[in-house]
mmCIF file of N, CA and C in Angstrom:
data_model
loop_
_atom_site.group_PDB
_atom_site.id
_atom_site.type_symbol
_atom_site.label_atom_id
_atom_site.label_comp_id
_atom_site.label_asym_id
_atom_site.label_seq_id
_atom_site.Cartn_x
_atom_site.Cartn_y
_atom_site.Cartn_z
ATOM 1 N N UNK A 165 -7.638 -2.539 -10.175
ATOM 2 C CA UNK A 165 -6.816 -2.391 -11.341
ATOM 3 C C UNK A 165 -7.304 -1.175 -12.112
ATOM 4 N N UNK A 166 -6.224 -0.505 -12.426
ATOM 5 C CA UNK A 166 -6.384 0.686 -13.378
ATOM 6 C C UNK A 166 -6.051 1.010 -14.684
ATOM 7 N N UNK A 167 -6.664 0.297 -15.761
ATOM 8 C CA UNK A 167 -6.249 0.773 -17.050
ATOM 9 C C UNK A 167 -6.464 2.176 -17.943
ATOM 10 N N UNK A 168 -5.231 2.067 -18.634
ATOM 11 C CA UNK A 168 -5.423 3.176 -19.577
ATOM 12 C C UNK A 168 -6.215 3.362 -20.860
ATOM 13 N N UNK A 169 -6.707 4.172 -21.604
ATOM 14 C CA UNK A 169 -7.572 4.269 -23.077
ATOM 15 C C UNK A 169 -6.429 3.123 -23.842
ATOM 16 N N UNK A 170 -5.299 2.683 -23.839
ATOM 17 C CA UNK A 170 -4.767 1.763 -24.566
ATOM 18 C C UNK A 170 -4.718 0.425 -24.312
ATOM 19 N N UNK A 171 -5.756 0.356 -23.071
ATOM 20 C CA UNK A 171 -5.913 -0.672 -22.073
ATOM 21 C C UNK A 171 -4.632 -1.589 -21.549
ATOM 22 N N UNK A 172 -4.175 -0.410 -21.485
ATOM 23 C CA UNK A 172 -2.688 -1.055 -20.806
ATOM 24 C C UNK A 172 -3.045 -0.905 -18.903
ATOM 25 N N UNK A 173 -2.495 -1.787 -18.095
ATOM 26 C CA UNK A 173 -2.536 -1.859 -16.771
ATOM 27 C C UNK A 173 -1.995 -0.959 -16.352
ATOM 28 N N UNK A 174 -2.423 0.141 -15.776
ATOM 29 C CA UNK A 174 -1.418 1.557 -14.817
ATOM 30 C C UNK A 174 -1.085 0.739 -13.286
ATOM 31 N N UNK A 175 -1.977 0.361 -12.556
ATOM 32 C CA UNK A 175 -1.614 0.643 -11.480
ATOM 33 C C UNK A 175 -2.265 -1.097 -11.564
ATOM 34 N N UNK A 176 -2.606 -1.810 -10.001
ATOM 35 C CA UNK A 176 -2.806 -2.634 -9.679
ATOM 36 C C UNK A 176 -2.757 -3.147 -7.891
ATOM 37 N N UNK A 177 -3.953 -3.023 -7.176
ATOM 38 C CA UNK A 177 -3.610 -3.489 -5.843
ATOM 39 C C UNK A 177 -4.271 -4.335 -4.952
ATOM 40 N N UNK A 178 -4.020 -4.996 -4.572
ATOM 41 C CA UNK A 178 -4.536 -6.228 -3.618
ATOM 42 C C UNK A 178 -4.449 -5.900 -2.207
ATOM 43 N N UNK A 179 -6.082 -6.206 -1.473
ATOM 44 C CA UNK A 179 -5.887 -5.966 -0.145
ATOM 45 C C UNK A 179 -6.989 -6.968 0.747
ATOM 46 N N UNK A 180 -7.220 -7.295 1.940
ATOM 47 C CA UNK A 180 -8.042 -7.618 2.183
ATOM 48 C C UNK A 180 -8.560 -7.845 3.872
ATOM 49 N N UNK A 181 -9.778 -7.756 4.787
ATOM 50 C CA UNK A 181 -9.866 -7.288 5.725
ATOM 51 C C UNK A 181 -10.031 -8.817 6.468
ATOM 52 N N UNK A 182 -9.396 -8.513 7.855
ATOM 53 C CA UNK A 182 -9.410 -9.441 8.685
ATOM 54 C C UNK A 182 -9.822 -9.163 9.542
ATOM 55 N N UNK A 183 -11.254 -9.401 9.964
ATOM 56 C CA UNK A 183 -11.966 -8.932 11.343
ATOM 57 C C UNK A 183 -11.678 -7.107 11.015
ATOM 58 N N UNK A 184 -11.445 -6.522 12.209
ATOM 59 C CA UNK A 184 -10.956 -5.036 11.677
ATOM 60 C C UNK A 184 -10.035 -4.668 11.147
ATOM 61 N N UNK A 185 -9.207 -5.105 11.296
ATOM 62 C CA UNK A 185 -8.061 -4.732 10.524
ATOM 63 C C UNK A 185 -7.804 -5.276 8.923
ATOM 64 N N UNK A 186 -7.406 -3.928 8.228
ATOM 65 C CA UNK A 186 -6.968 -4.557 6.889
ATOM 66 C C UNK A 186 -5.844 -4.343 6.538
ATOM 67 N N UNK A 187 -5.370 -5.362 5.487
ATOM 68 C CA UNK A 187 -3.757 -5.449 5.176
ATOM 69 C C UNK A 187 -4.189 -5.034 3.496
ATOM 70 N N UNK A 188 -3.099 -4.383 3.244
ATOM 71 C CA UNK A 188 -2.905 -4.050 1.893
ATOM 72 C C UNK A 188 -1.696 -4.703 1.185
ATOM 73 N N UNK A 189 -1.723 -5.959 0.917
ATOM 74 C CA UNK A 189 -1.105 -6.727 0.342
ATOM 75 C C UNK A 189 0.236 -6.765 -0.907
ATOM 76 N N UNK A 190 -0.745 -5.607 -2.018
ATOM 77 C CA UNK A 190 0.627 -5.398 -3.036
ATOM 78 C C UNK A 190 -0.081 -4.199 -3.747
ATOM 79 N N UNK A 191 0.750 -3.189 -4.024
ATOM 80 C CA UNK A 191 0.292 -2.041 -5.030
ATOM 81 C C UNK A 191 1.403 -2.338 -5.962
ATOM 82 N N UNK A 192 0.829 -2.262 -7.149
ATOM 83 C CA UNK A 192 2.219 -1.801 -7.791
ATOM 84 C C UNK A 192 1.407 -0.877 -8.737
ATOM 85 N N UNK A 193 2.556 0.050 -9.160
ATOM 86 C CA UNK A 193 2.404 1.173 -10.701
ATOM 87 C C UNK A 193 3.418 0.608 -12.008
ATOM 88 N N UNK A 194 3.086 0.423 -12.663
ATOM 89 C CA UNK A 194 3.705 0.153 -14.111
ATOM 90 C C UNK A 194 4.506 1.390 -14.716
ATOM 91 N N UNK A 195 5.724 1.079 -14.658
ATOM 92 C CA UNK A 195 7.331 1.917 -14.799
ATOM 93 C C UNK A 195 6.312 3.045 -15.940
ATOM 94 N N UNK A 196 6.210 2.955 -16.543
ATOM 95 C CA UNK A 196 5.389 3.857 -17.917
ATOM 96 C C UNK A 196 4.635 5.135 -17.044
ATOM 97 N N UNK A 197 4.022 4.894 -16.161
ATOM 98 C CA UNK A 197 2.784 5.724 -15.265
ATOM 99 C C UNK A 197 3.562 5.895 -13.945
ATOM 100 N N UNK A 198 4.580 5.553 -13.760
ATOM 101 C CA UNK A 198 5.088 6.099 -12.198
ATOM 102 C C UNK A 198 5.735 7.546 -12.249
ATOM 103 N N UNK A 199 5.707 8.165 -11.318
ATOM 104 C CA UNK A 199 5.523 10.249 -10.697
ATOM 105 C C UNK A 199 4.374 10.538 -11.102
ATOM 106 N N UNK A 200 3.531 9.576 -11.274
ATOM 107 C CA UNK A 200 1.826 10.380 -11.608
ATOM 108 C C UNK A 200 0.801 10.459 -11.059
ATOM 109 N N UNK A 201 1.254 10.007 -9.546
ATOM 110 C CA UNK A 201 0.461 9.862 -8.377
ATOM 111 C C UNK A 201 -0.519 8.781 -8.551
ATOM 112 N N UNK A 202 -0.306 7.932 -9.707
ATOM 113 C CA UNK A 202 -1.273 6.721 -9.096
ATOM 114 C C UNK A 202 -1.522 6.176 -8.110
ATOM 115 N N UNK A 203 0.019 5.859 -7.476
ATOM 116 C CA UNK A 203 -0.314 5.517 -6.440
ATOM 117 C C UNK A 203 -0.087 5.987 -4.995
ATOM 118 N N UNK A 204 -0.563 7.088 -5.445
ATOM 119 C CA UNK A 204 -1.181 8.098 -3.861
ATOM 120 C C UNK A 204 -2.869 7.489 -4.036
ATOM 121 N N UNK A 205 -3.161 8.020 -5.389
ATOM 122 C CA UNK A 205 -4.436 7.718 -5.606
ATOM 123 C C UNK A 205 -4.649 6.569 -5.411
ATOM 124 N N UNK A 206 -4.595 5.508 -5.805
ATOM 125 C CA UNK A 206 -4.846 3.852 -5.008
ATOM 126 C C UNK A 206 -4.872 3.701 -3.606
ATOM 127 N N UNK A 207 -3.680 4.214 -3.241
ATOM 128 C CA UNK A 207 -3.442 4.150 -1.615
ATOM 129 C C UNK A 207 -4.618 4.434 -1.234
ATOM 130 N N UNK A 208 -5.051 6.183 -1.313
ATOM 131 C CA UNK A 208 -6.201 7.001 -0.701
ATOM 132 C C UNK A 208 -7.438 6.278 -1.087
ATOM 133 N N UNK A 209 -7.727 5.523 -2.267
ATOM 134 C CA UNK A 209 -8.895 4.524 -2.573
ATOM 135 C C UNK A 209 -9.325 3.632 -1.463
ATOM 136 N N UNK A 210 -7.987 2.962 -1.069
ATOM 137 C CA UNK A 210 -8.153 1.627 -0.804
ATOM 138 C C UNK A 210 -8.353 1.826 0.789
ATOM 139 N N UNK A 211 -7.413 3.017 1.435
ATOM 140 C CA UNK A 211 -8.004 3.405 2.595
ATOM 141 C C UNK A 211 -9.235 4.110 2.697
ATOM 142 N N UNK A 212 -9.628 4.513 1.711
ATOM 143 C CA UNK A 212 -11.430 4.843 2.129
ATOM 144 C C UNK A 212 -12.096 4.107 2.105
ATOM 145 N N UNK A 213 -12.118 2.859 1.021
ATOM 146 C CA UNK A 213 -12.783 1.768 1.028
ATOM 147 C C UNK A 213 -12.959 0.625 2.194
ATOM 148 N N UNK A 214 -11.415 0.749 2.705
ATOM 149 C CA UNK A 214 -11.492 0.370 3.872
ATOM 150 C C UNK A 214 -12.276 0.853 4.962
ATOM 151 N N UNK A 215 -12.153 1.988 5.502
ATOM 152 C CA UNK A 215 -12.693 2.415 6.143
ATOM 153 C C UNK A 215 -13.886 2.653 6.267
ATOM 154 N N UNK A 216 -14.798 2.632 5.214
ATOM 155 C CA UNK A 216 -16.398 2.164 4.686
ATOM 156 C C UNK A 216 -16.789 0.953 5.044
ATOM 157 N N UNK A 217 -15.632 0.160 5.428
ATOM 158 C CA UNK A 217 -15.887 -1.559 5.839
ATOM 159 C C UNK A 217 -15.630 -1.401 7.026
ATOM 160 N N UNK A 218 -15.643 -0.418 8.031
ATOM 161 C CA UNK A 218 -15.494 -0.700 9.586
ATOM 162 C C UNK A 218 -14.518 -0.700 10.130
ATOM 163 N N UNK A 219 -13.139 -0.771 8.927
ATOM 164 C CA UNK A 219 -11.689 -1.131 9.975
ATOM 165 C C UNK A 219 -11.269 0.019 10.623
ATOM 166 N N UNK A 220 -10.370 -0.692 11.770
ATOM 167 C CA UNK A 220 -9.831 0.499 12.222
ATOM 168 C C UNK A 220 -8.691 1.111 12.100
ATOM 169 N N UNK A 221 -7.582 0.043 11.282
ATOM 170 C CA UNK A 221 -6.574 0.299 10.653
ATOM 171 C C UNK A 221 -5.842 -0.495 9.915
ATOM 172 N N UNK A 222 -5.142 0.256 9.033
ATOM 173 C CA UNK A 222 -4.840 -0.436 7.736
ATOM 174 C C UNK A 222 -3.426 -0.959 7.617
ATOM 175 N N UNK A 223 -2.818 -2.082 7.418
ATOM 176 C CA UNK A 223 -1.083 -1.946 7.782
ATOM 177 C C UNK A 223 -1.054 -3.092 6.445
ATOM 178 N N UNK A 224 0.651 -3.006 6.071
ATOM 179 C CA UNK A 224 1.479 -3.181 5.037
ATOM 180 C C UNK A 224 2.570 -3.393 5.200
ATOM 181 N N UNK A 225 3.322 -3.784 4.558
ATOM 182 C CA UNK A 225 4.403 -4.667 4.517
ATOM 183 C C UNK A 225 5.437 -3.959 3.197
ATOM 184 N N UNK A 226 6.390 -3.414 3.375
ATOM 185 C CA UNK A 226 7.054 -2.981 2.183
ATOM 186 C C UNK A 226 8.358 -3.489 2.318
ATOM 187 N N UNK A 227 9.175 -3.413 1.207
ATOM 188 C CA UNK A 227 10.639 -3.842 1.354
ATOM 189 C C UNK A 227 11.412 -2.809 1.864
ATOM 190 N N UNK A 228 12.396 -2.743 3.010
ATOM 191 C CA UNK A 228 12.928 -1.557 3.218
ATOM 192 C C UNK A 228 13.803 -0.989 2.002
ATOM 193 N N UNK A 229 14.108 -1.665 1.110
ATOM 194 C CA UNK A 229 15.020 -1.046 0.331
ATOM 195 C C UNK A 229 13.959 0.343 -1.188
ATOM 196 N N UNK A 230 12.378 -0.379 -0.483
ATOM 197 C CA UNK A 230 11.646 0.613 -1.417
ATOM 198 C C UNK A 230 11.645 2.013 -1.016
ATOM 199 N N UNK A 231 12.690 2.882 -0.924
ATOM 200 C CA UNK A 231 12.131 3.820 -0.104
ATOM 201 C C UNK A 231 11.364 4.826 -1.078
ATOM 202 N N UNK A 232 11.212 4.869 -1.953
ATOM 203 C CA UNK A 232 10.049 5.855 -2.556
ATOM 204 C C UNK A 232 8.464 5.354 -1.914
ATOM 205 N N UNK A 233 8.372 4.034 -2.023
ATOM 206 C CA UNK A 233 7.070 3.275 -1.708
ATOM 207 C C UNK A 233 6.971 3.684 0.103
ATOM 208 N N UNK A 234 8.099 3.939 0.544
ATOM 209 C CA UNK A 234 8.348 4.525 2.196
ATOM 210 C C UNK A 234 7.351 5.590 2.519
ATOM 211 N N UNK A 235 8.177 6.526 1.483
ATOM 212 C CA UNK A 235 8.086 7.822 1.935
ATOM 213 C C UNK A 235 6.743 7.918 0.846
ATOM 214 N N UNK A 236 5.769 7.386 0.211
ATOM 215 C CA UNK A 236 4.536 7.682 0.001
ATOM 216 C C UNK A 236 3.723 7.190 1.095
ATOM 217 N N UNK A 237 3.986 5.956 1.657
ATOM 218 C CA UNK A 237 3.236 5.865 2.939
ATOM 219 C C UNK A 237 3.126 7.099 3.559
ATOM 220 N N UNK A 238 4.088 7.186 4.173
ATOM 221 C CA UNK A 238 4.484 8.353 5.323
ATOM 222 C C UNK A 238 3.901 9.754 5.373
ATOM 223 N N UNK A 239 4.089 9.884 3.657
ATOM 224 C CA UNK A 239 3.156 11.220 3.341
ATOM 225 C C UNK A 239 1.861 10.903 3.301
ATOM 226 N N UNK A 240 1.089 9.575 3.441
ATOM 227 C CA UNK A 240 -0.141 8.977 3.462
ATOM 228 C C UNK A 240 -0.693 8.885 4.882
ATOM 229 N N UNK A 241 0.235 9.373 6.295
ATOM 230 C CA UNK A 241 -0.211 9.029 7.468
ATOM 231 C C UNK A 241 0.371 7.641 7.936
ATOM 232 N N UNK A 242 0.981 7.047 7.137
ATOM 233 C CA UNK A 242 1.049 5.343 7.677
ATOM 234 C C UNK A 242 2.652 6.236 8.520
ATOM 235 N N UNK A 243 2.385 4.637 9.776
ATOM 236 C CA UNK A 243 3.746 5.125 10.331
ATOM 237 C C UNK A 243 4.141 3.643 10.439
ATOM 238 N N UNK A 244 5.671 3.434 10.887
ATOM 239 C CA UNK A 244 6.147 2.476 11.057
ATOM 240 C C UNK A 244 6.237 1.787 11.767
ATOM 241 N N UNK A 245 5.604 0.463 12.150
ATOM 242 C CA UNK A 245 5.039 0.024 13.573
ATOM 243 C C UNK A 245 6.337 -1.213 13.741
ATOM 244 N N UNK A 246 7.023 -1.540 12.503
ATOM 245 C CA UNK A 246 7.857 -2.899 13.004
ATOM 246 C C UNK A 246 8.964 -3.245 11.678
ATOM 247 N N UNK A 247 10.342 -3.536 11.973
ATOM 248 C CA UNK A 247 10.831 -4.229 11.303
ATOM 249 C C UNK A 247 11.372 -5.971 11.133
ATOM 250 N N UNK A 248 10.815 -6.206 10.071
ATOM 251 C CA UNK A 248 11.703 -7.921 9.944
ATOM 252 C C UNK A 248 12.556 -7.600 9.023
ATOM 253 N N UNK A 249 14.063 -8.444 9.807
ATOM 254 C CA UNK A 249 14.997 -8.458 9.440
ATOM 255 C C UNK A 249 14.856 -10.190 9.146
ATOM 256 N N UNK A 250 15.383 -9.881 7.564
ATOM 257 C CA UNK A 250 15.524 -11.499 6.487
ATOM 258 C C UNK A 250 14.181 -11.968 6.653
ATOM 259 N N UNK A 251 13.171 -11.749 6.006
ATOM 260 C CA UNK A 251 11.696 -12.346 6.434
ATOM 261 C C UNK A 251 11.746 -13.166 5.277
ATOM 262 N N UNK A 252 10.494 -12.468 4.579
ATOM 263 C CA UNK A 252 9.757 -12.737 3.341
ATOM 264 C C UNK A 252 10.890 -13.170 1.929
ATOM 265 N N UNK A 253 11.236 -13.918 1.506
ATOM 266 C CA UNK A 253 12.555 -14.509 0.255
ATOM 267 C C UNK A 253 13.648 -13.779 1.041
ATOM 268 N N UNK A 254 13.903 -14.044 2.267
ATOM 269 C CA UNK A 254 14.934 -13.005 2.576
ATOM 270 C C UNK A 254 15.222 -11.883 3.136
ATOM 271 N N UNK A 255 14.414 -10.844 2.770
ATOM 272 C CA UNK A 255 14.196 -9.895 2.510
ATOM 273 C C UNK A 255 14.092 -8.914 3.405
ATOM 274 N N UNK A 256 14.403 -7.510 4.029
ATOM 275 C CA UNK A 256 14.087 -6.973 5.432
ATOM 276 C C UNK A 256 12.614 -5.950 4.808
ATOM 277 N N UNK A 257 11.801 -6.416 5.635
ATOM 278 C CA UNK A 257 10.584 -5.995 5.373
ATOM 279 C C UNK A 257 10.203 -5.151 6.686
ATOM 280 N N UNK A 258 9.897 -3.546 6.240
ATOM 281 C CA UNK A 258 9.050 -2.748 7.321
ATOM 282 C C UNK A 258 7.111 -2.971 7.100
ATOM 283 N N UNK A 259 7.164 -2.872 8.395
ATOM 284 C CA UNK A 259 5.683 -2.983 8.415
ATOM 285 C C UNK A 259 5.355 -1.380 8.948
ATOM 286 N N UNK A 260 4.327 -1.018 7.924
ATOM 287 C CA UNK A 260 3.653 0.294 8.356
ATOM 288 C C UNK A 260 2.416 0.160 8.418
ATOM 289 N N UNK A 261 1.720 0.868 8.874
ATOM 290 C CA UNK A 261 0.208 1.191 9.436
ATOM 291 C C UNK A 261 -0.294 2.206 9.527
ATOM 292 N N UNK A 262 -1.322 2.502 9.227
ATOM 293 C CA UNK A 262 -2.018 3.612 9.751
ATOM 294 C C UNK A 262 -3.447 3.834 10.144
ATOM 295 N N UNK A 263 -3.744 4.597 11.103
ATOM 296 C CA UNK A 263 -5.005 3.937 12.184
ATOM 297 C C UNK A 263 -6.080 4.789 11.455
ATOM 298 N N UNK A 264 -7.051 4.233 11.283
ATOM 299 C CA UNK A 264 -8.440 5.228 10.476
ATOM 300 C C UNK A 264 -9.052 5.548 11.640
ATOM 301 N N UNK A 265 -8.948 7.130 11.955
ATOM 302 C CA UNK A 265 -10.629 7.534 13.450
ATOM 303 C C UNK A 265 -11.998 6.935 12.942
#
């Protein structure tokens, strides 16, 4: 979690490792702080941190209809390994990944 000097919440993300592999569960940025690259910066956190823990790659779950949250993966290296169609409340969820050397 990332607060501001007004201790308001900027950013916020949940992740956690399973054997090698880790899942990154939920980022979000708070409408106030989004185009400010928080969350490039979280992303790039959470995959180094990861990768300090041994994994070998990191994968996620987004809504396809997020495509800004898409195309920051994508510019992050993650690629798209799978889609569910009506999964999660419904919902068509891409799964992306990206492999740490």
């Amino acid at each position: 979690m990332l607060r501001s000097t007004e201790n308001q919440i900027r950013v916020i993300a949940l992740g956690r490792i399973d054997k090698s592999v880790s899942w990154l569960g939920f980022i979000g940025v708070s409408p106030v702080y989004r185009g400010r690259r928080f969350g490039r910066r979280i992303l790039r956190a959470y995959v180094e941190k990861f990768s300090q823990k041994g994994t070998h790659k990191v994968s996620l779950y987004s809504s396809s209809s997020l495509v800004s949250a898409i195309q920051l993966y994508e510019q992050a290296e993650f690629i798209q390994e799978g889609y569910l169609k009506r999964h999660s409340y419904g919902m068509d969820l891409v799964l992306c990944s990206k492999f740490i050397e």
